[in-house]
mmCIF file of C-alpha atoms in Angstrom:
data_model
loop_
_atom_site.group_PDB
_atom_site.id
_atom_site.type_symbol
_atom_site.label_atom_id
_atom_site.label_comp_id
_atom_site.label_asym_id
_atom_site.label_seq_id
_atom_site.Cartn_x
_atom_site.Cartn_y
_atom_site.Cartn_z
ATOM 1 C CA UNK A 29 -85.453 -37.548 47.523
ATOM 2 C CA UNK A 30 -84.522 -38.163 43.896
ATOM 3 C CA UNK A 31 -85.650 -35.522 42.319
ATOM 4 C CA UNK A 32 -83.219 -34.270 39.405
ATOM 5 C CA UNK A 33 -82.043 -30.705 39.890
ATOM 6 C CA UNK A 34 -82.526 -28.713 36.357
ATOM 7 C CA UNK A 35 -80.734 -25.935 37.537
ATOM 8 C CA UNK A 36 -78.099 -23.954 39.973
ATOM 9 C CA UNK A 37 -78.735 -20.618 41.154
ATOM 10 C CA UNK A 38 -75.787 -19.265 42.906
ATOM 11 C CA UNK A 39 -76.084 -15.546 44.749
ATOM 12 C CA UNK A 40 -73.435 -13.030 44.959
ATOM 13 C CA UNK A 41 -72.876 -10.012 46.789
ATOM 14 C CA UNK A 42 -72.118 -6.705 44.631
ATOM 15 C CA UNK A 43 -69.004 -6.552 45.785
ATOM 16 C CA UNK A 44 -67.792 -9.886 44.084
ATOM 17 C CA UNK A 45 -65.557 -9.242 41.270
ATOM 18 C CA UNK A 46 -65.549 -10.549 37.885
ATOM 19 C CA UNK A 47 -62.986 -13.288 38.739
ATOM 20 C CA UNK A 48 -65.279 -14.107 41.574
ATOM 21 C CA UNK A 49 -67.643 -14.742 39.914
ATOM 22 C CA UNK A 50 -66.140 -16.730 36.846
ATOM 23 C CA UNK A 51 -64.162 -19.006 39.877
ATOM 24 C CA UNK A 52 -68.267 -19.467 41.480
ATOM 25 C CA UNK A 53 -69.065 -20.561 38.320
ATOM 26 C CA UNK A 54 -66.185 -23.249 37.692
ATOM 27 C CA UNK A 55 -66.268 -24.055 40.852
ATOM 28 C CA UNK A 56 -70.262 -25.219 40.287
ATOM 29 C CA UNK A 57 -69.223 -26.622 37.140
ATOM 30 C CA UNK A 58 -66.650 -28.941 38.641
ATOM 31 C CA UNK A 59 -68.778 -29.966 41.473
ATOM 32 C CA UNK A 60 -71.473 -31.551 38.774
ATOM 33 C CA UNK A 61 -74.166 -28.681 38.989
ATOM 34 C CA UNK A 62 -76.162 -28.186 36.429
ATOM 35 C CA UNK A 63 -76.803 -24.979 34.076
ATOM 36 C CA UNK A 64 -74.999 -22.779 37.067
ATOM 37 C CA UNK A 65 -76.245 -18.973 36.796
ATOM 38 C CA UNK A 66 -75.471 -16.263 39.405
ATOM 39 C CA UNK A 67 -77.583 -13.611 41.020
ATOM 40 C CA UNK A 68 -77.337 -10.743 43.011
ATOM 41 C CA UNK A 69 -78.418 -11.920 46.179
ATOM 42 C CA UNK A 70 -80.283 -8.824 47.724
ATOM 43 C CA UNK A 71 -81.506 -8.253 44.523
ATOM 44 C CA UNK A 72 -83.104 -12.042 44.569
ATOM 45 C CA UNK A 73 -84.644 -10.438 48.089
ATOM 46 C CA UNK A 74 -85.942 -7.491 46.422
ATOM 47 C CA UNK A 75 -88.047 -9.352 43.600
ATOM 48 C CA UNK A 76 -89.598 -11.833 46.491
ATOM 49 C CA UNK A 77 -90.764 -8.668 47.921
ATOM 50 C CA UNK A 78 -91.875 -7.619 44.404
ATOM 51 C CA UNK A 79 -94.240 -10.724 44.622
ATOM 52 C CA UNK A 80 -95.990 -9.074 46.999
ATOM 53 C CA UNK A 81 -96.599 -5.278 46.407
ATOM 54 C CA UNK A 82 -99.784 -4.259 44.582
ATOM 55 C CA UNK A 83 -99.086 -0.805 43.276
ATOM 56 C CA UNK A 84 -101.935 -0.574 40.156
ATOM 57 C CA UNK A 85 -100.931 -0.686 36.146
ATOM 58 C CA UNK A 86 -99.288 1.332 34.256
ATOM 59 C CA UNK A 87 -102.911 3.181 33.422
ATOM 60 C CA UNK A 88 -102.860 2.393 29.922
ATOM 61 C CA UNK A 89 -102.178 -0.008 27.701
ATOM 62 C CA UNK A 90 -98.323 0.310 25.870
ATOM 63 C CA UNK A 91 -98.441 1.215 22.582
ATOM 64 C CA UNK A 92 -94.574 -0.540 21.720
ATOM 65 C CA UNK A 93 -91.706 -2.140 23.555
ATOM 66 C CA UNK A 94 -91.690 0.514 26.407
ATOM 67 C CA UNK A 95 -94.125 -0.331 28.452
ATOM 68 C CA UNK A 96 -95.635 2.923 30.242
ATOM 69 C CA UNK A 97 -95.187 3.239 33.807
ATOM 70 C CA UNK A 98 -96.647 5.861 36.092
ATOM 71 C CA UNK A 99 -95.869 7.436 39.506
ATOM 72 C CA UNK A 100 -97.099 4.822 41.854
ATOM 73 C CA UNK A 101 -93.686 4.089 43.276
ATOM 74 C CA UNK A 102 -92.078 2.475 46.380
ATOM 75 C CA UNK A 103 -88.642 2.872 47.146
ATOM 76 C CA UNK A 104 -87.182 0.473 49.507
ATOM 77 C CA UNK A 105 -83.727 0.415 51.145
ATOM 78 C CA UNK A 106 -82.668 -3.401 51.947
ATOM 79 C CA UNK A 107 -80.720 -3.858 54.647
ATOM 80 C CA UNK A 108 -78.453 -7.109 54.104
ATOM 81 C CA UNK A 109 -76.309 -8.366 56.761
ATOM 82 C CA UNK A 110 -74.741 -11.751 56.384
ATOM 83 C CA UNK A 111 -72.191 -14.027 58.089
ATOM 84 C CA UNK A 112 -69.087 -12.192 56.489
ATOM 85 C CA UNK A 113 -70.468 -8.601 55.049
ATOM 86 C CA UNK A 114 -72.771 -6.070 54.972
ATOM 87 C CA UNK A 115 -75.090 -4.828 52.101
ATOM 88 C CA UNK A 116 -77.373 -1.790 51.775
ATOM 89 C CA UNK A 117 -79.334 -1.637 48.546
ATOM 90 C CA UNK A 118 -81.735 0.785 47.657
ATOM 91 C CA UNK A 119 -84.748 -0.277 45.360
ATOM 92 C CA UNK A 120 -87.674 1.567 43.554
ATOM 93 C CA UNK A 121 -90.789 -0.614 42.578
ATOM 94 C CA UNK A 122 -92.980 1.091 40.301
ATOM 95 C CA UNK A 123 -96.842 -0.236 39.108
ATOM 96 C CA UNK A 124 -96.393 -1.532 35.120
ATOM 97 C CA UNK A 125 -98.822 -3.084 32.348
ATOM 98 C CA UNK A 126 -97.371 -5.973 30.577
ATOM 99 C CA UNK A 127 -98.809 -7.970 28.231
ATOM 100 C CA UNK A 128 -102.426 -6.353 29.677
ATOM 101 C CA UNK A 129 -101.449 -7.527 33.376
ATOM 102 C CA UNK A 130 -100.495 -5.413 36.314
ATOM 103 C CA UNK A 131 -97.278 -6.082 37.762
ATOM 104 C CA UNK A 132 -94.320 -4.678 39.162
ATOM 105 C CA UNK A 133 -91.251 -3.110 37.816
ATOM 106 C CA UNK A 134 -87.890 -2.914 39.831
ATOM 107 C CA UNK A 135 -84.713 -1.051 40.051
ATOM 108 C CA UNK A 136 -82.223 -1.696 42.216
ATOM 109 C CA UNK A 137 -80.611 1.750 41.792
ATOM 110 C CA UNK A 138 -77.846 2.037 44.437
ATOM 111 C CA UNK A 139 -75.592 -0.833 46.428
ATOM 112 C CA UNK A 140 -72.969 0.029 49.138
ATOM 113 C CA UNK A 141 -71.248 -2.651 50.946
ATOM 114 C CA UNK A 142 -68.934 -3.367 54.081
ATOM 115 C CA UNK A 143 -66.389 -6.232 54.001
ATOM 116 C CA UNK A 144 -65.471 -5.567 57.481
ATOM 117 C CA UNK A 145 -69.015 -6.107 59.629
ATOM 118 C CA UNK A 146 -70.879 -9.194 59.589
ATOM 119 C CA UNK A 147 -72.246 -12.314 62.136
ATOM 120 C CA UNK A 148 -69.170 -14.000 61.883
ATOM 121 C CA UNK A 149 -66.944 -11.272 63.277
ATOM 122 C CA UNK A 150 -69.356 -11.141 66.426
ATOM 123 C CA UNK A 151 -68.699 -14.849 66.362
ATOM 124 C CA UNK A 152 -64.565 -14.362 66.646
ATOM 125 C CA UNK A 153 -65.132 -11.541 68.663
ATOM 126 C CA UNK A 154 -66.951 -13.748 71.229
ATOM 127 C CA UNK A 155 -64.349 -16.465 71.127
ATOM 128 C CA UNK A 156 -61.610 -13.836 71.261
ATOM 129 C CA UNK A 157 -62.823 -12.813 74.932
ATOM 130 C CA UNK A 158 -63.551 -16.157 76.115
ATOM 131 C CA UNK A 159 -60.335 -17.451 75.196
ATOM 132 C CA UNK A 160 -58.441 -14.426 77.327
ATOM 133 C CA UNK A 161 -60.870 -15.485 80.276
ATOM 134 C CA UNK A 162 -59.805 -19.181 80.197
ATOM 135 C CA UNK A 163 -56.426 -18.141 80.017
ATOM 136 C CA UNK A 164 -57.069 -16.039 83.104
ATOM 137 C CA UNK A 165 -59.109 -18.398 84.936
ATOM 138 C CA UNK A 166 -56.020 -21.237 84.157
ATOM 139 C CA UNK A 167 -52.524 -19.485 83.766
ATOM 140 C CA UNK A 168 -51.273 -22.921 83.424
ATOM 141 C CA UNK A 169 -52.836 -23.420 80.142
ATOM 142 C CA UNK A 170 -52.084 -20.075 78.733
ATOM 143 C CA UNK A 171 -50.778 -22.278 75.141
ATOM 144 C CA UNK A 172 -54.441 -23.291 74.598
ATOM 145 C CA UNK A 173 -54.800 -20.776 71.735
ATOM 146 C CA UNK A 174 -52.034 -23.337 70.348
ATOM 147 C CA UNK A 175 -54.680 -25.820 69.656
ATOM 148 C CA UNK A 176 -56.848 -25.757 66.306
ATOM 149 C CA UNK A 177 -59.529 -28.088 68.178
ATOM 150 C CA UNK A 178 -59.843 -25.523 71.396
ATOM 151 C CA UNK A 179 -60.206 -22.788 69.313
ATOM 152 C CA UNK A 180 -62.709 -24.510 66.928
ATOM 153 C CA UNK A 181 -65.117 -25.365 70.093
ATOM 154 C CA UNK A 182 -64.894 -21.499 71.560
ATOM 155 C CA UNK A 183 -65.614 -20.508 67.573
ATOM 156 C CA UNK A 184 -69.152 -23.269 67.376
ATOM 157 C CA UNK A 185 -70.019 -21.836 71.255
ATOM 158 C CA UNK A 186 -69.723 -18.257 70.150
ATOM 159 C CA UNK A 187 -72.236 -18.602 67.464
ATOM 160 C CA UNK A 188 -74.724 -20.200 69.638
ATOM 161 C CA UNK A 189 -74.112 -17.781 72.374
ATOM 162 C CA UNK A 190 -74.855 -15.020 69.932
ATOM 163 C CA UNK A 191 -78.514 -16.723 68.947
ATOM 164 C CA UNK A 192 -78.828 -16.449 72.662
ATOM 165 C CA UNK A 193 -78.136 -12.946 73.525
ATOM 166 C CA UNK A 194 -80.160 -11.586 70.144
ATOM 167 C CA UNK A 195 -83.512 -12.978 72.630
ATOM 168 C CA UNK A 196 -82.389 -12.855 76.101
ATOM 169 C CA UNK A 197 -80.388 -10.396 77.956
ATOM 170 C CA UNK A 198 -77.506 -13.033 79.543
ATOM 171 C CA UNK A 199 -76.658 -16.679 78.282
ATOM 172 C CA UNK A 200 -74.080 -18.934 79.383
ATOM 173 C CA UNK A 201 -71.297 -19.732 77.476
ATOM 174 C CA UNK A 202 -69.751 -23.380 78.489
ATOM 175 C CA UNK A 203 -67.584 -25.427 76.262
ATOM 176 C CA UNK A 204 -67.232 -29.229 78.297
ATOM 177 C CA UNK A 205 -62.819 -30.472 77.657
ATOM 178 C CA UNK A 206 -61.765 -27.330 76.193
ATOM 179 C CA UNK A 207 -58.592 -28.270 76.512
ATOM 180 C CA UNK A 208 -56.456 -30.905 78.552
ATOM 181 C CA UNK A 209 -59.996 -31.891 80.132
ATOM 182 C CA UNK A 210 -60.524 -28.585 81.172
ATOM 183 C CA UNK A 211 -64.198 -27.039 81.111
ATOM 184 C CA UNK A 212 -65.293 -23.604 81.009
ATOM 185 C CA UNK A 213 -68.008 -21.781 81.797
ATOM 186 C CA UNK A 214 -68.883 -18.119 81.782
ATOM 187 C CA UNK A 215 -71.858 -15.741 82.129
ATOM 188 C CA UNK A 216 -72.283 -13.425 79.421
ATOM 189 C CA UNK A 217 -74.883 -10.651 79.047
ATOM 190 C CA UNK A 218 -75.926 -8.691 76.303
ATOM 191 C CA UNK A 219 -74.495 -5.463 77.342
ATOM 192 C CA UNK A 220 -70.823 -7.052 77.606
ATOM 193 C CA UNK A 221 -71.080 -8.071 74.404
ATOM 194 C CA UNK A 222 -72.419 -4.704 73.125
ATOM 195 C CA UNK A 223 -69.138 -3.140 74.490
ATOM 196 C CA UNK A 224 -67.184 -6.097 72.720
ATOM 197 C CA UNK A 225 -68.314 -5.433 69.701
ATOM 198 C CA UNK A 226 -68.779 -1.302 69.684
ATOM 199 C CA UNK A 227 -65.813 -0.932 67.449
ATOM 200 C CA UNK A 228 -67.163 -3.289 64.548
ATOM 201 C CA UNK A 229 -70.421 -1.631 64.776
ATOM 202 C CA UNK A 230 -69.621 1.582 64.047
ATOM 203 C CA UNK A 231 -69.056 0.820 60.300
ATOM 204 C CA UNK A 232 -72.701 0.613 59.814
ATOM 205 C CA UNK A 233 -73.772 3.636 58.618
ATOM 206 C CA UNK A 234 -71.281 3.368 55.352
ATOM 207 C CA UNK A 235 -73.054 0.952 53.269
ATOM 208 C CA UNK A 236 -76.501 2.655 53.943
ATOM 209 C CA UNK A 237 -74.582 6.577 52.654
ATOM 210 C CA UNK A 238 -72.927 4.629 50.160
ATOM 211 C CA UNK A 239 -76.475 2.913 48.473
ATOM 212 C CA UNK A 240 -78.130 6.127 48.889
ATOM 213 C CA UNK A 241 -75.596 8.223 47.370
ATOM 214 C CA UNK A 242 -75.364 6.277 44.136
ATOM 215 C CA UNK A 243 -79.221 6.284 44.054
ATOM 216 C CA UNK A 244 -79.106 10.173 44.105
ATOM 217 C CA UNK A 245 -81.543 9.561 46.768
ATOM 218 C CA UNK A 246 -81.854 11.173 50.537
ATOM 219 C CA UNK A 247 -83.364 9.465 53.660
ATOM 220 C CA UNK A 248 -86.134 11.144 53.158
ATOM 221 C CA UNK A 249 -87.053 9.259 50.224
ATOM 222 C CA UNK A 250 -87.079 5.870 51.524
ATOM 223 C CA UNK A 251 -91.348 4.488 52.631
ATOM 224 C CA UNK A 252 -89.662 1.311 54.136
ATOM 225 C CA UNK A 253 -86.373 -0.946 55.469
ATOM 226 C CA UNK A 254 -86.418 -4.376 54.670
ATOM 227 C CA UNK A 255 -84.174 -6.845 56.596
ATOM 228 C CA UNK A 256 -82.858 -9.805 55.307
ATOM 229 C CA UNK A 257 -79.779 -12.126 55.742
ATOM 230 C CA UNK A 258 -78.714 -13.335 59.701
ATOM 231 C CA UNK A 259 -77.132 -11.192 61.318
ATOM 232 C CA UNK A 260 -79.959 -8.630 61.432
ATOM 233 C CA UNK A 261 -81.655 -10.697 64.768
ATOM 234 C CA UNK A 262 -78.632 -9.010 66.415
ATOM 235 C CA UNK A 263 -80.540 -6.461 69.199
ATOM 236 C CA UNK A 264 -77.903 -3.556 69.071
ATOM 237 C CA UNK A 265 -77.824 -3.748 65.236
ATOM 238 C CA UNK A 266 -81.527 -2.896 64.972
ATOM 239 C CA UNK A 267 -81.698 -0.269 67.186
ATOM 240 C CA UNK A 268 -78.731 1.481 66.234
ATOM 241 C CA UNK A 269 -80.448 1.398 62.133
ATOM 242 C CA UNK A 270 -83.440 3.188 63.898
ATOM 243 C CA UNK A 271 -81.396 5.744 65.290
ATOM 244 C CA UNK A 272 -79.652 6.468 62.626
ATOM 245 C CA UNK A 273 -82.294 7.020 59.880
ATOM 246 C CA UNK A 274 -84.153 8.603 62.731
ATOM 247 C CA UNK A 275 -81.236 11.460 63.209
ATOM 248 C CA UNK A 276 -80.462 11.744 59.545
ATOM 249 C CA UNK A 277 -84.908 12.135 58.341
ATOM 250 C CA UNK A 278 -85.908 15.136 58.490
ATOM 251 C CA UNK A 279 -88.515 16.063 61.999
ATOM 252 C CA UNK A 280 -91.896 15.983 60.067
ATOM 253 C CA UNK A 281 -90.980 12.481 58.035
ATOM 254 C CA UNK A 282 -92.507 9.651 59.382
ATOM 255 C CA UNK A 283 -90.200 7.134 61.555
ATOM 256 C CA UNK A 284 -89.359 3.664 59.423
ATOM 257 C CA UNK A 285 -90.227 0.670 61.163
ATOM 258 C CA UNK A 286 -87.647 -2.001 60.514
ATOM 259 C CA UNK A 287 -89.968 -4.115 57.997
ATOM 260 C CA UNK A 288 -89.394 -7.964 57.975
ATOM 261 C CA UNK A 289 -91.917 -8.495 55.026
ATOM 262 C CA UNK A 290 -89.569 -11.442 53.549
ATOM 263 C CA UNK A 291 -88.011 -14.559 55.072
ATOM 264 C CA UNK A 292 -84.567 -13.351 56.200
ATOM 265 C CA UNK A 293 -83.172 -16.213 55.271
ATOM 266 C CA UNK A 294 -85.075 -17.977 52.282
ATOM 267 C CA UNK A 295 -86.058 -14.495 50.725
ATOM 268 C CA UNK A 296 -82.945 -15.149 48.572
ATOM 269 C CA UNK A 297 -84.230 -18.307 47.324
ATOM 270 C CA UNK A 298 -87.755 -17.421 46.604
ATOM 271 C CA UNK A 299 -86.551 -14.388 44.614
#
């Protein structure tokens, strides 16, 4: 609307390595942006949430550079799962005095990450079985998966048959001239796609050990889970994360409610 952009903020995962990063950056450089900085992305989450928590002062005021901080804590494991990874970080807010104010200090104090789960596999793994069902349903057209354009309209269907199964239990998946004026339709429901996808699933519980083991931290130490990125709306994805921290808390801790405190998908940009 004409208004002059200052500044790009890009996000990045942990993962992303130094070249990575350097080719973000001259990649935003080339494309005119201006002033291009990174951030960790879930740690952009994790200071929205900041903006939030009111955990006191430090007690007293700080008496040099260091401000003092005392024991009203919150640790917080963020759950992160986007359209091509996964990220588990885990975060300890603590109540500080700066400058005479209350606030909030931060640490994100343990990352682990999976390259291997994320939205868009669902996606592929969706088109993948509807593509072996048209084949089926039309032997004649078994070169379909020949054509970039076919493959491309089973890829856009997947994704919204995904958004429909994470609120309803069955959708239908129809893509009109998939190929050689052929259309095809399908019932899916969520439990088929459950099965589909029980292999990719099953590397969820490494980025949570991973984040907890560099924090030196146990499950027992976490007050909340905080969800953010896309592909957390996905049904068997949140109750497998309740299982899990169920079986590995100890009987007298108190459950963890998956927390959705933050804007899944703007917390990034508030932070």
């Amino acid at each position: 609307d004409g208004v002059a952009v200052s500044e790009a903020i890009l996000t990045v995962p942990s993962s992303a390595t130094m070249l990575h990063r350097r080719a973000l950056l001259d990649a935003a450089k080339i494309a005119g942006l201006p002033r291009p900085q990174l951030i960790h992305e879930t740690s952009a989450a994790a200071l929205h949430r900041a903006l939030d928590l009111s955990l006191g002062g430090a007690g007293s005021a700080a008496t040099n550079t260091s401000e003092e901080i005392r024991a009203n804590r919150s640790t917080v494991l963020f759950f992160n799962m986007g359209s091509r990874h996964v990220e588990a970080c885990v975060v300890d807010y603590q109540g500080a005095t700066y400058q005479n104010k209350d606030t909030v200090a931060m640490n994100v104090a343990g990352c682990g990450t999976s390259a291997s789960l994320g939205g868009h596999q669902v996606d592929l793994i969706i088109a993948d079985q509807m593509l072996e069902s048209f084949k089926a349903k039309h032997p004649k057209l078994k070169d379909v998966d020949k054509s970039v354009r076919a493959l491309k309209k089973l890829e856009k269907q997947a994704l919204a048959l995904k958004h429909v199964l994470s609120a309803n239990k069955e959708g239908l998946f129809r893509v009109e001239s998939l190929y050689e004026d052929t259309d095809f339709a399908q019932q899916v429901t969520r439990d088929q796609l459950e099965s589909w996808t029980a292999d990719l699933f099953s590397d969820l519980r490494k980025p949570l050990e991973d984040a907890l083991r560099l924090a030196s931290k146990s499950f027992d130490d976490l007050e909340a889970v905080e969800m953010v990125g896309g592909g957390w709306r996905i049904p068997k994805i949140q109750s497998m994360l309740v299982d899990y921290l169920k079986e590995r808390r100890s009987q007298d801790a108190t459950d963890l409610v998956l927390s959705q405190h933050v804007n899944g998908d703007e917390a990034m940009a508030t932070g």
